[in-house]
Tab-separated table of C-alpha atoms and ligand atoms in Angstrom:
chain	number	residue	atom	x	y	z
Q	1	MET	CA	30.394	-52.499	81.480
Q	2	GLY	CA	31.218	-56.145	82.095
Q	3	ASP	CA	31.479	-58.755	79.388
Q	4	ASN	CA	28.884	-61.327	80.480
Q	5	ILE	CA	25.156	-61.376	79.831
Q	6	ALA	CA	24.113	-60.546	83.403
Q	7	ASP	CA	26.364	-57.459	83.477
Q	8	GLY	CA	25.187	-56.440	80.032
Q	9	LEU	CA	21.541	-56.693	81.039
Q	10	SER	CA	21.853	-55.041	84.433
Q	11	PRO	CA	21.374	-51.465	83.137
Q	12	VAL	CA	17.948	-52.344	81.773
Q	13	LEU	CA	16.828	-54.676	84.554
Q	14	PRO	CA	14.587	-52.002	86.150
Q	15	GLU	CA	12.785	-51.735	82.824
Q	16	LEU	CA	12.519	-55.520	82.394
Q	17	SER	CA	11.409	-56.125	85.963
Q	18	GLY	CA	8.708	-53.498	85.446
Q	19	LEU	CA	7.249	-55.875	82.859
Q	20	LEU	CA	7.393	-58.973	85.070
Q	21	PRO	CA	4.277	-58.420	87.255
Q	22	ASP	CA	2.384	-58.025	84.021
Q	23	LEU	CA	3.720	-61.294	82.642
Q	24	ARG	CA	3.290	-63.421	85.768
Q	25	GLY	CA	0.335	-65.752	85.308
Q	26	MET	CA	0.294	-65.313	81.517
Q	27	ASP	CA	0.624	-68.555	79.617
Q	28	ILE	CA	3.244	-68.626	76.904
Q	29	ALA	CA	0.677	-68.884	74.082
Q	30	SER	CA	-1.019	-65.673	75.221
Q	31	LEU	CA	2.334	-63.929	75.512
Q	32	LEU	CA	3.411	-65.001	72.036
Q	33	THR	CA	0.267	-63.546	70.496
Q	34	ASP	CA	0.472	-60.302	72.490
Q	35	TYR	CA	2.384	-58.157	70.049
Q	36	ALA	CA	2.590	-55.098	72.273
Q	37	ARG	CA	4.153	-56.980	75.208
Q	38	MET	CA	6.534	-58.918	72.987
Q	39	ALA	CA	7.542	-55.717	71.184
Q	40	LYS	CA	8.364	-54.104	74.518
Q	41	ILE	CA	10.481	-57.075	75.594
Q	42	LEU	CA	12.298	-57.134	72.248
Q	43	SER	CA	12.985	-53.390	72.392
Q	44	VAL	CA	14.475	-53.687	75.901
Q	45	MET	CA	16.675	-56.573	74.733
Q	46	ASP	CA	17.706	-54.588	71.655
Q	47	ALA	CA	18.558	-51.564	73.819
Q	48	ALA	CA	20.548	-53.795	76.197
Q	49	ARG	CA	22.603	-55.138	73.305
Q	50	PHE	CA	23.115	-51.613	71.976
Q	51	LEU	CA	24.285	-50.405	75.392
Q	52	GLU	CA	26.698	-53.276	75.725
Q	53	GLU	CA	28.216	-52.519	72.324
Q	54	ASN	CA	28.316	-48.719	72.486
Q	55	PHE	CA	28.306	-47.451	76.066
Q	56	ALA	CA	31.368	-49.157	77.553
Q	57	SER	CA	32.666	-45.956	79.175
Q	58	ALA	CA	29.369	-44.058	79.522
Q	59	GLN	CA	27.860	-43.378	82.943
Q	60	ASN	CA	24.534	-44.876	84.012
Q	61	LEU	CA	22.638	-42.002	85.651
Q	62	GLY	CA	19.550	-44.095	86.493
Q	63	GLY	CA	16.686	-41.710	85.712
Q	64	ARG	CA	15.996	-38.918	83.219
Q	65	GLU	CA	16.242	-35.928	85.590
Q	66	ASN	CA	19.597	-37.138	86.948
Q	67	LEU	CA	20.848	-37.556	83.417
Q	68	LEU	CA	19.707	-34.083	82.379
Q	69	ARG	CA	21.203	-32.385	85.458
Q	70	HIS	CA	24.473	-34.314	85.089
Q	71	ALA	CA	24.730	-33.206	81.437
Q	72	CYS	CA	24.152	-29.577	82.496
Q	73	CYS	CA	26.933	-29.809	85.101
Q	74	SER	CA	29.236	-31.339	82.479
Q	75	VAL	CA	28.982	-28.422	80.042
Q	76	ALA	CA	32.448	-26.877	79.771
Q	77	MET	CA	31.946	-24.245	77.084
Q	78	ASP	CA	30.209	-20.929	76.635
Q	79	GLY	CA	27.154	-20.940	74.430
Q	80	ASP	CA	23.425	-21.257	74.238
Q	81	VAL	CA	21.183	-23.811	75.947
Q	82	LEU	CA	18.251	-25.025	73.849
Q	83	GLU	CA	15.303	-27.345	74.389
Q	84	PHE	CA	13.112	-28.762	71.621
Q	85	GLY	CA	9.840	-29.926	73.200
Q	86	VAL	CA	8.691	-27.840	76.189
Q	87	MET	CA	5.032	-28.753	76.824
Q	88	GLY	CA	4.371	-27.871	80.502
Q	89	GLY	CA	7.923	-26.614	81.019
Q	90	GLN	CA	9.050	-29.262	83.514
Q	91	THR	CA	12.442	-29.959	81.921
Q	92	LEU	CA	12.841	-26.356	80.725
Q	93	ALA	CA	12.645	-25.304	84.392
Q	94	ILE	CA	15.444	-27.764	85.235
Q	95	LEU	CA	17.627	-26.258	82.503
Q	96	CYS	CA	16.837	-22.718	83.720
Q	97	ASP	CA	17.764	-23.771	87.249
Q	98	GLU	CA	21.093	-25.280	86.130
Q	99	PHE	CA	21.971	-22.326	83.875
Q	100	GLU	CA	20.777	-19.352	85.926
Q	101	ASP	CA	23.284	-17.075	84.178
Q	102	ARG	CA	22.275	-17.938	80.592
Q	103	PRO	CA	19.076	-17.603	78.603
Q	104	VAL	CA	17.485	-21.005	77.952
Q	105	HIS	CA	15.648	-21.215	74.635
Q	106	GLY	CA	12.554	-23.432	74.532
Q	107	PHE	CA	10.949	-24.396	71.203
Q	108	ASP	CA	7.410	-25.785	70.961
Q	109	SER	CA	4.164	-25.315	69.040
Q	110	PHE	CA	2.200	-26.345	72.170
Q	111	ARG	CA	-0.022	-28.229	69.677
Q	112	GLY	CA	1.472	-31.675	70.378
Q	113	LEU	CA	3.315	-34.052	68.097
Q	114	PRO	CA	2.821	-32.990	64.460
Q	115	GLU	CA	2.876	-36.653	63.273
Q	116	ASP	CA	2.057	-40.108	64.661
Q	117	TRP	CA	4.870	-41.470	66.858
Q	118	THR	CA	4.259	-44.860	68.544
Q	119	HIS	CA	1.105	-47.023	68.588
Q	120	ASP	CA	-0.270	-45.175	71.589
Q	121	SER	CA	1.025	-41.693	70.656
Q	122	PRO	CA	-0.812	-40.380	67.584
Q	123	SER	CA	-0.287	-36.874	66.232
Q	124	GLY	CA	-1.553	-34.284	68.708
Q	125	THR	CA	-0.251	-36.223	71.734
Q	126	TYR	CA	1.096	-33.809	74.399
Q	127	SER	CA	-0.902	-30.860	73.064
Q	128	THR	CA	-1.681	-28.186	75.629
Q	129	GLY	CA	-4.226	-26.721	73.196
Q	130	GLY	CA	-1.807	-23.898	72.433
Q	131	GLN	CA	-1.580	-22.895	76.094
Q	132	VAL	CA	1.910	-21.730	77.027
Q	133	PRO	CA	3.312	-22.353	80.546
Q	134	THR	CA	3.059	-19.112	82.494
Q	135	ASP	CA	5.214	-19.809	85.539
Q	136	LEU	CA	8.566	-20.274	83.827
Q	137	PRO	CA	11.805	-18.874	85.311
Q	138	SER	CA	12.822	-15.435	84.000
Q	139	ASN	CA	15.744	-16.810	81.923
Q	140	ALA	CA	13.376	-18.973	79.795
Q	141	LYS	CA	12.883	-17.647	76.243
Q	142	LEU	CA	10.100	-19.324	74.291
Q	143	HIS	CA	10.006	-19.733	70.497
Q	144	ILE	CA	6.416	-20.674	69.766
Q	145	GLY	CA	5.513	-22.557	66.587
Q	146	LEU	CA	6.731	-25.529	64.572
Q	147	PHE	CA	10.500	-26.003	64.772
Q	148	GLU	CA	10.880	-25.591	61.018
Q	149	ASP	CA	9.311	-22.118	61.313
Q	150	THR	CA	10.956	-20.863	64.534
Q	151	LEU	CA	14.489	-22.236	64.189
Q	152	PRO	CA	15.426	-20.013	61.202
Q	153	THR	CA	14.399	-16.913	63.204
Q	154	TYR	CA	16.507	-18.019	66.200
Q	155	LEU	CA	19.488	-18.663	63.886
Q	156	ALA	CA	19.127	-15.228	62.325
Q	157	ASP	CA	19.103	-13.592	65.782
Q	158	SER	CA	21.997	-15.450	67.471
Q	159	ASP	CA	25.376	-16.608	66.260
Q	160	ALA	CA	26.315	-18.194	69.611
Q	161	PRO	CA	27.527	-21.811	69.615
Q	162	VAL	CA	25.241	-24.397	71.182
Q	163	ALA	CA	26.614	-25.649	74.510
Q	164	LEU	CA	23.702	-27.925	75.437
Q	165	LEU	CA	20.856	-29.189	73.275
Q	166	HIS	CA	17.948	-31.076	74.850
Q	167	ILE	CA	15.787	-32.919	72.328
Q	168	ASP	CA	12.465	-34.004	73.849
Q	169	SER	CA	10.208	-33.970	70.806
Q	170	ASP	CA	10.093	-37.742	70.259
Q	171	LEU	CA	9.714	-37.825	66.463
Q	172	TYR	CA	12.365	-38.527	63.841
Q	173	SER	CA	11.351	-35.478	61.793
Q	174	SER	CA	11.463	-33.104	64.774
Q	175	ALA	CA	14.888	-34.322	65.940
Q	176	ARG	CA	16.194	-34.109	62.391
Q	177	THR	CA	14.966	-30.524	61.980
Q	178	ALA	CA	16.738	-29.494	65.211
Q	179	LEU	CA	20.002	-31.341	64.516
Q	180	PHE	CA	20.375	-30.392	60.863
Q	181	GLY	CA	19.291	-26.779	61.514
Q	182	LEU	CA	21.767	-26.364	64.377
Q	183	ALA	CA	24.700	-28.097	62.647
Q	184	PRO	CA	26.510	-24.764	62.019
Q	185	ARG	CA	26.271	-23.883	65.736
Q	186	LEU	CA	27.359	-27.208	67.264
Q	187	ARG	CA	31.009	-27.581	68.316
Q	188	ALA	CA	33.444	-30.112	69.745
Q	189	GLY	CA	32.318	-30.169	73.385
Q	190	SER	CA	28.611	-29.543	72.709
Q	191	LEU	CA	26.389	-31.926	74.682
Q	192	ILE	CA	23.169	-33.324	73.241
Q	193	VAL	CA	20.595	-34.989	75.486
Q	194	PHE	CA	17.979	-37.148	73.770
Q	195	ASP	CA	14.987	-37.873	75.970
Q	196	GLU	CA	13.662	-40.804	73.913
Q	197	PHE	CA	16.717	-42.289	72.223
Q	198	LEU	CA	16.220	-46.021	72.866
Q	199	ASN	CA	14.411	-48.705	74.829
Q	200	TYR	CA	10.868	-48.525	73.404
Q	201	PRO	CA	9.282	-50.299	70.415
Q	202	GLY	CA	10.349	-48.437	67.281
Q	203	TRP	CA	13.243	-46.522	68.894
Q	204	ARG	CA	15.583	-47.090	65.968
Q	205	ARG	CA	13.201	-45.126	63.703
Q	206	HIS	CA	13.109	-41.844	65.664
Q	207	GLU	CA	15.694	-39.751	67.607
Q	208	TYR	CA	18.321	-42.470	67.130
Q	209	ARG	CA	17.805	-42.467	63.362
Q	210	ALA	CA	17.906	-38.653	63.125
Q	211	PHE	CA	21.174	-38.600	65.093
Q	212	MET	CA	22.779	-41.309	62.940
Q	213	GLU	CA	21.825	-39.373	59.804
Q	214	PHE	CA	23.250	-36.165	61.327
Q	215	VAL	CA	26.555	-37.919	62.175
Q	216	GLU	CA	26.797	-39.284	58.649
Q	217	ALA	CA	25.783	-36.075	56.854
Q	218	PHE	CA	28.231	-33.841	58.771
Q	219	ASP	CA	31.005	-36.363	59.429
Q	220	VAL	CA	30.710	-35.825	63.190
Q	221	GLU	CA	32.842	-37.578	65.797
Q	222	PHE	CA	31.071	-38.196	69.091
Q	223	ARG	CA	30.992	-40.363	72.175
Q	224	TYR	CA	28.081	-41.739	74.162
Q	225	PHE	CA	28.389	-39.843	77.426
Q	226	SER	CA	25.657	-41.235	79.694
Q	227	PHE	CA	22.383	-43.147	79.770
Q	228	ALA	CA	19.398	-43.583	82.104
Q	229	SER	CA	18.825	-47.311	82.666
Q	230	SER	CA	15.292	-46.835	83.998
Q	231	TYR	CA	14.250	-44.626	81.086
Q	232	LEU	CA	14.879	-43.932	77.399
Q	233	SER	CA	17.379	-41.061	77.540
Q	234	VAL	CA	21.018	-40.784	76.580
Q	235	ALA	CA	23.538	-37.944	76.353
Q	236	VAL	CA	26.228	-37.657	73.704
Q	237	ARG	CA	29.223	-35.338	73.541
Q	238	LEU	CA	30.525	-34.150	70.187
Q	239	ASP	CA	34.268	-34.593	69.686
Q	240	SER	CA	34.299	-32.600	66.448
Q	241	ALA	CA	32.214	-29.803	64.991
Q	242	PRO	CA	29.838	-30.810	62.188
Q	243	LYS	CA	31.503	-30.213	58.809
Q	244	VAL	CA	29.140	-27.737	57.215
Q	245	SER	CA	30.083	-26.825	53.650
O	1	SAM	C1	7.102	-34.953	75.360
O	1	SAM	S1	6.597	-33.310	75.119
O	1	SAM	C2	7.854	-32.347	75.937
O	1	SAM	C3	7.918	-32.576	77.414
O	1	SAM	C4	8.768	-31.609	78.204
O	1	SAM	N1	10.157	-31.550	77.763
O	1	SAM	C5	8.756	-32.000	79.685
O	1	SAM	O1	9.444	-32.960	80.072
O	1	SAM	O2	8.033	-31.385	80.443
O	1	SAM	C6	6.960	-33.100	73.393
O	1	SAM	C7	6.653	-31.706	72.877
O	1	SAM	O3	7.278	-31.561	71.596
O	1	SAM	C8	6.492	-30.689	70.814
O	1	SAM	N2	6.863	-30.911	69.396
O	1	SAM	C9	7.220	-32.086	68.809
O	1	SAM	N3	7.572	-31.886	67.531
O	1	SAM	C10	7.449	-30.559	67.293
O	1	SAM	C11	7.705	-29.733	66.163
O	1	SAM	N4	8.155	-30.251	64.982
O	1	SAM	N5	7.500	-28.404	66.263
O	1	SAM	C12	7.050	-27.872	67.438
O	1	SAM	N6	6.793	-28.600	68.551
O	1	SAM	C13	6.996	-29.934	68.483
O	1	SAM	C14	5.066	-31.041	71.176
O	1	SAM	O4	4.193	-29.961	70.980
O	1	SAM	C15	5.187	-31.415	72.674
O	1	SAM	O5	4.813	-30.344	73.500
Protein backbone atom coordinates (compact mmCIF):
# COMPACT_ATOMS: atom_id res chain seq x y z
CA MET A 1 0.00 0.00 0.00
CA GLY A 2 1.28 3.47 -0.79
CA ASP A 3 2.19 6.06 1.80
CA ASN A 4 -0.10 8.97 0.89
CA ILE A 5 -3.70 9.58 1.89
CA ALA A 6 -5.20 8.86 -1.54
CA ASP A 7 -3.44 5.48 -1.74
CA GLY A 8 -4.41 4.69 1.83
CA LEU A 9 -8.06 5.47 1.16
CA SER A 10 -8.33 3.74 -2.20
CA PRO A 11 -9.19 0.29 -0.76
CA VAL A 12 -12.30 1.69 0.90
CA LEU A 13 -13.34 4.12 -1.83
CA PRO A 14 -16.09 1.79 -3.13
CA GLU A 15 -17.58 1.84 0.36
CA LEU A 16 -17.24 5.62 0.71
CA SER A 17 -18.60 6.34 -2.75
CA GLY A 18 -21.59 4.15 -1.91
CA LEU A 19 -22.43 6.75 0.74
CA LEU A 20 -22.05 9.76 -1.56
CA PRO A 21 -25.41 9.64 -3.42
CA ASP A 22 -27.01 9.58 -0.01
CA LEU A 23 -25.09 12.63 1.14
CA ARG A 24 -25.51 14.76 -1.99
CA GLY A 25 -28.03 17.51 -1.32
CA MET A 26 -27.76 17.13 2.47
CA ASP A 27 -26.77 20.31 4.24
CA ILE A 28 -23.92 20.03 6.69
CA ALA A 29 -26.13 20.71 9.73
CA SER A 30 -28.38 17.77 8.85
CA LEU A 31 -25.36 15.54 8.29
CA LEU A 32 -23.80 16.49 11.62
CA THR A 33 -26.96 15.54 13.49
CA ASP A 34 -27.43 12.27 11.58
CA TYR A 35 -25.62 9.90 13.89
CA ALA A 36 -26.08 6.82 11.74
CA ARG A 37 -24.56 8.41 8.62
CA MET A 38 -21.71 10.00 10.55
CA ALA A 39 -21.01 6.71 12.33
CA LYS A 40 -20.76 4.95 8.98
CA ILE A 41 -18.35 7.56 7.63
CA LEU A 42 -16.23 7.39 10.78
CA SER A 43 -16.11 3.59 10.68
CA VAL A 44 -14.95 3.61 7.04
CA MET A 45 -12.24 6.16 7.91
CA ASP A 46 -11.22 4.08 10.93
CA ALA A 47 -11.03 0.93 8.78
CA ALA A 48 -8.98 2.81 6.16
CA ARG A 49 -6.48 3.88 8.80
CA PHE A 50 -6.36 0.33 10.18
CA LEU A 51 -5.72 -1.08 6.70
CA GLU A 52 -2.96 1.40 6.06
CA GLU A 53 -1.24 0.47 9.32
CA ASN A 54 -1.71 -3.31 9.25
CA PHE A 55 -2.26 -4.61 5.73
CA ALA A 56 0.86 -3.39 3.91
CA SER A 57 1.51 -6.77 2.26
CA ALA A 58 -2.05 -8.17 2.28
CA GLN A 59 -3.97 -8.66 -0.96
CA ASN A 60 -7.13 -6.70 -1.75
CA LEU A 61 -9.58 -9.29 -3.11
CA GLY A 62 -12.40 -6.77 -3.72
CA GLY A 63 -15.49 -8.70 -2.60
CA ARG A 64 -16.33 -11.32 0.03
CA GLU A 65 -16.76 -14.35 -2.27
CA ASN A 66 -13.41 -13.67 -3.98
CA LEU A 67 -11.77 -13.39 -0.60
CA LEU A 68 -13.30 -16.64 0.64
CA ARG A 69 -12.38 -18.58 -2.52
CA HIS A 70 -8.84 -17.15 -2.51
CA ALA A 71 -8.39 -18.24 1.13
CA CYS A 72 -9.59 -21.76 0.23
CA CYS A 73 -7.08 -21.97 -2.63
CA SER A 74 -4.33 -20.77 -0.29
CA VAL A 75 -4.77 -23.58 2.24
CA ALA A 76 -1.55 -25.62 2.23
CA MET A 77 -2.17 -28.11 5.02
CA ASP A 78 -4.32 -31.12 5.73
CA GLY A 79 -7.11 -30.63 8.21
CA ASP A 80 -10.71 -29.76 8.75
CA VAL A 81 -12.71 -26.93 7.19
CA LEU A 82 -15.22 -25.26 9.53
CA GLU A 83 -17.83 -22.54 9.20
CA PHE A 84 -19.51 -20.78 12.13
CA GLY A 85 -22.71 -19.16 10.84
CA VAL A 86 -24.45 -21.10 8.03
CA MET A 87 -27.98 -19.66 7.72
CA GLY A 88 -29.12 -20.48 4.15
CA GLY A 89 -25.86 -22.26 3.33
CA GLN A 90 -24.61 -19.84 0.67
CA THR A 91 -21.01 -19.64 1.91
CA LEU A 92 -21.02 -23.24 3.16
CA ALA A 93 -21.73 -24.30 -0.44
CA ILE A 94 -18.70 -22.30 -1.61
CA LEU A 95 -16.50 -24.07 0.94
CA CYS A 96 -17.92 -27.47 -0.10
CA ASP A 97 -17.20 -26.62 -3.73
CA GLU A 98 -13.59 -25.60 -2.97
CA PHE A 99 -12.94 -28.62 -0.73
CA GLU A 100 -14.75 -31.41 -2.57
CA ASP A 101 -12.44 -34.01 -1.01
CA ARG A 102 -12.95 -32.96 2.63
CA PRO A 103 -15.96 -32.79 4.93
CA VAL A 104 -16.96 -29.18 5.63
CA HIS A 105 -18.41 -28.66 9.10
CA GLY A 106 -21.12 -26.00 9.43
CA PHE A 107 -22.23 -24.77 12.87
CA ASP A 108 -25.49 -22.87 13.41
CA SER A 109 -28.57 -22.82 15.65
CA PHE A 110 -30.66 -21.56 12.69
CA ARG A 111 -32.32 -19.33 15.33
CA GLY A 112 -30.42 -16.15 14.39
CA LEU A 113 -28.03 -14.04 16.42
CA PRO A 114 -28.32 -14.97 20.12
CA GLU A 115 -27.61 -11.34 21.19
CA ASP A 116 -28.05 -7.82 19.79
CA TRP A 117 -25.30 -6.92 17.29
CA THR A 118 -25.57 -3.50 15.58
CA HIS A 119 -28.36 -0.90 15.78
CA ASP A 120 -30.28 -2.56 12.97
CA SER A 121 -29.42 -6.18 13.88
CA PRO A 122 -31.12 -7.17 17.14
CA SER A 123 -30.98 -10.69 18.54
CA GLY A 124 -32.85 -13.10 16.27
CA THR A 125 -31.58 -11.42 13.08
CA TYR A 126 -30.87 -14.04 10.37
CA SER A 127 -33.14 -16.64 11.97
CA THR A 128 -34.55 -19.21 9.57
CA GLY A 129 -37.03 -20.25 12.27
CA GLY A 130 -34.98 -23.39 12.88
CA GLN A 131 -35.27 -24.46 9.24
CA VAL A 132 -32.10 -26.14 8.01
CA PRO A 133 -30.97 -25.78 4.36
CA THR A 134 -31.89 -28.98 2.54
CA ASP A 135 -29.96 -28.65 -0.72
CA LEU A 136 -26.43 -28.66 0.65
CA PRO A 137 -23.59 -30.55 -1.09
CA SER A 138 -22.96 -34.08 0.21
CA ASN A 139 -19.68 -33.13 1.96
CA ALA A 140 -21.48 -30.61 4.24
CA LYS A 141 -21.81 -31.80 7.86
CA LEU A 142 -24.12 -29.70 10.02
CA HIS A 143 -23.77 -29.23 13.80
CA ILE A 144 -27.10 -27.76 14.84
CA GLY A 145 -27.40 -25.72 18.04
CA LEU A 146 -25.57 -22.93 19.84
CA PHE A 147 -21.81 -23.02 19.27
CA GLU A 148 -21.12 -23.43 22.98
CA ASP A 149 -23.21 -26.64 22.93
CA THR A 150 -22.09 -28.17 19.61
CA LEU A 151 -18.37 -27.33 19.58
CA PRO A 152 -17.48 -29.63 22.52
CA THR A 153 -19.14 -32.57 20.71
CA TYR A 154 -17.20 -31.83 17.50
CA LEU A 155 -13.95 -31.60 19.50
CA ALA A 156 -14.65 -34.92 21.18
CA ASP A 157 -15.25 -36.58 17.79
CA SER A 158 -12.30 -35.20 15.78
CA ASP A 159 -8.68 -34.54 16.63
CA ALA A 160 -7.86 -33.15 13.17
CA PRO A 161 -6.14 -29.76 12.94
CA VAL A 162 -8.16 -26.88 11.53
CA ALA A 163 -6.96 -25.89 8.05
CA LEU A 164 -9.58 -23.23 7.34
CA LEU A 165 -11.99 -21.52 9.73
CA HIS A 166 -14.73 -19.25 8.39
CA ILE A 167 -16.34 -17.07 11.05
CA ASP A 168 -19.60 -15.53 9.82
CA SER A 169 -21.53 -15.18 13.07
CA ASP A 170 -21.03 -11.43 13.52
CA LEU A 171 -21.02 -11.24 17.33
CA TYR A 172 -18.05 -10.90 19.66
CA SER A 173 -19.29 -13.74 21.89
CA SER A 174 -19.82 -16.14 18.97
CA ALA A 175 -16.39 -15.46 17.45
CA ARG A 176 -14.78 -15.82 20.87
CA THR A 177 -16.48 -19.17 21.49
CA ALA A 178 -15.20 -20.50 18.14
CA LEU A 179 -11.65 -19.15 18.47
CA PHE A 180 -11.06 -20.09 22.09
CA GLY A 181 -12.72 -23.51 21.65
CA LEU A 182 -10.63 -24.33 18.58
CA ALA A 183 -7.32 -23.03 19.97
CA PRO A 184 -5.96 -26.58 20.52
CA ARG A 185 -6.69 -27.47 16.87
CA LEU A 186 -5.28 -24.36 15.15
CA ARG A 187 -1.74 -24.55 13.74
CA ALA A 188 0.89 -22.43 12.02
CA GLY A 189 -0.57 -22.25 8.50
CA SER A 190 -4.24 -22.31 9.54
CA LEU A 191 -6.28 -19.66 7.73
CA ILE A 192 -9.10 -17.78 9.43
CA VAL A 193 -11.61 -15.78 7.39
CA PHE A 194 -13.70 -13.23 9.29
CA ASP A 195 -16.76 -12.10 7.36
CA GLU A 196 -17.43 -8.98 9.45
CA PHE A 197 -14.04 -7.94 10.80
CA LEU A 198 -14.05 -4.19 10.11
CA ASN A 199 -15.63 -1.29 8.25
CA TYR A 200 -19.01 -0.93 10.01
CA PRO A 201 -20.01 1.11 13.08
CA GLY A 202 -18.93 -0.85 16.15
CA TRP A 203 -16.52 -3.19 14.33
CA ARG A 204 -13.84 -2.94 17.00
CA ARG A 205 -16.25 -4.50 19.54
CA HIS A 206 -17.01 -7.76 17.69
CA GLU A 207 -14.97 -10.24 15.56
CA TYR A 208 -11.94 -7.93 15.71
CA ARG A 209 -12.07 -7.80 19.51
CA ALA A 210 -12.51 -11.59 19.84
CA PHE A 211 -9.49 -12.15 17.58
CA MET A 212 -7.30 -9.68 19.49
CA GLU A 213 -8.22 -11.41 22.76
CA PHE A 214 -7.43 -14.81 21.19
CA VAL A 215 -4.01 -13.58 19.99
CA GLU A 216 -3.22 -12.22 23.43
CA ALA A 217 -4.51 -15.22 25.41
CA PHE A 218 -2.62 -17.82 23.33
CA ASP A 219 0.42 -15.74 22.34
CA VAL A 220 -0.32 -16.28 18.64
CA GLU A 221 1.77 -14.90 15.79
CA PHE A 222 -0.20 -14.07 12.67
CA ARG A 223 -0.27 -11.96 9.54
CA TYR A 224 -3.13 -10.20 7.80
CA PHE A 225 -3.42 -12.16 4.58
CA SER A 226 -6.13 -10.41 2.55
CA PHE A 227 -9.08 -8.04 2.73
CA ALA A 228 -12.19 -7.20 0.68
CA SER A 229 -12.26 -3.43 0.07
CA SER A 230 -15.94 -3.40 -0.91
CA TYR A 231 -17.00 -5.39 2.15
CA LEU A 232 -16.12 -6.12 5.78
CA SER A 233 -14.09 -9.33 5.48
CA VAL A 234 -10.46 -10.13 6.10
CA ALA A 235 -8.37 -13.31 6.17
CA VAL A 236 -5.50 -13.95 8.55
CA ARG A 237 -2.88 -16.69 8.49
CA LEU A 238 -1.44 -18.01 11.74
CA ASP A 239 2.36 -18.12 11.87
CA SER A 240 2.42 -20.05 15.15
CA ALA A 241 0.10 -22.49 16.87
CA PRO A 242 -1.82 -21.10 19.86
CA LYS A 243 0.07 -21.89 23.08
CA VAL A 244 -2.46 -23.96 24.96
CA SER A 245 -1.32 -24.96 28.45
C1 LIG B 1 -24.89 -13.81 8.81
S1 LIG B 1 -25.60 -15.36 9.14
C2 LIG B 1 -24.59 -16.51 8.23
C3 LIG B 1 -24.63 -16.31 6.75
C4 LIG B 1 -24.02 -17.41 5.91
N1 LIG B 1 -22.61 -17.67 6.22
C5 LIG B 1 -24.12 -17.04 4.43
O1 LIG B 1 -23.34 -16.20 3.95
O2 LIG B 1 -24.99 -17.55 3.76
C6 LIG B 1 -25.11 -15.60 10.83
C7 LIG B 1 -25.56 -16.93 11.41
O3 LIG B 1 -24.84 -17.14 12.63
C8 LIG B 1 -25.66 -17.88 13.51
N2 LIG B 1 -25.13 -17.69 14.88
C9 LIG B 1 -24.55 -16.58 15.39
N3 LIG B 1 -24.10 -16.81 16.64
C10 LIG B 1 -24.39 -18.10 16.92
C11 LIG B 1 -24.15 -18.94 18.05
N4 LIG B 1 -23.52 -18.48 19.16
N5 LIG B 1 -24.56 -20.22 18.00
C12 LIG B 1 -25.19 -20.70 16.89
N6 LIG B 1 -25.45 -19.96 15.79
C13 LIG B 1 -25.05 -18.67 15.80
C14 LIG B 1 -27.05 -17.32 13.27
O4 LIG B 1 -28.05 -18.26 13.58
C15 LIG B 1 -27.03 -16.99 11.76
O5 LIG B 1 -27.63 -18.01 11.00
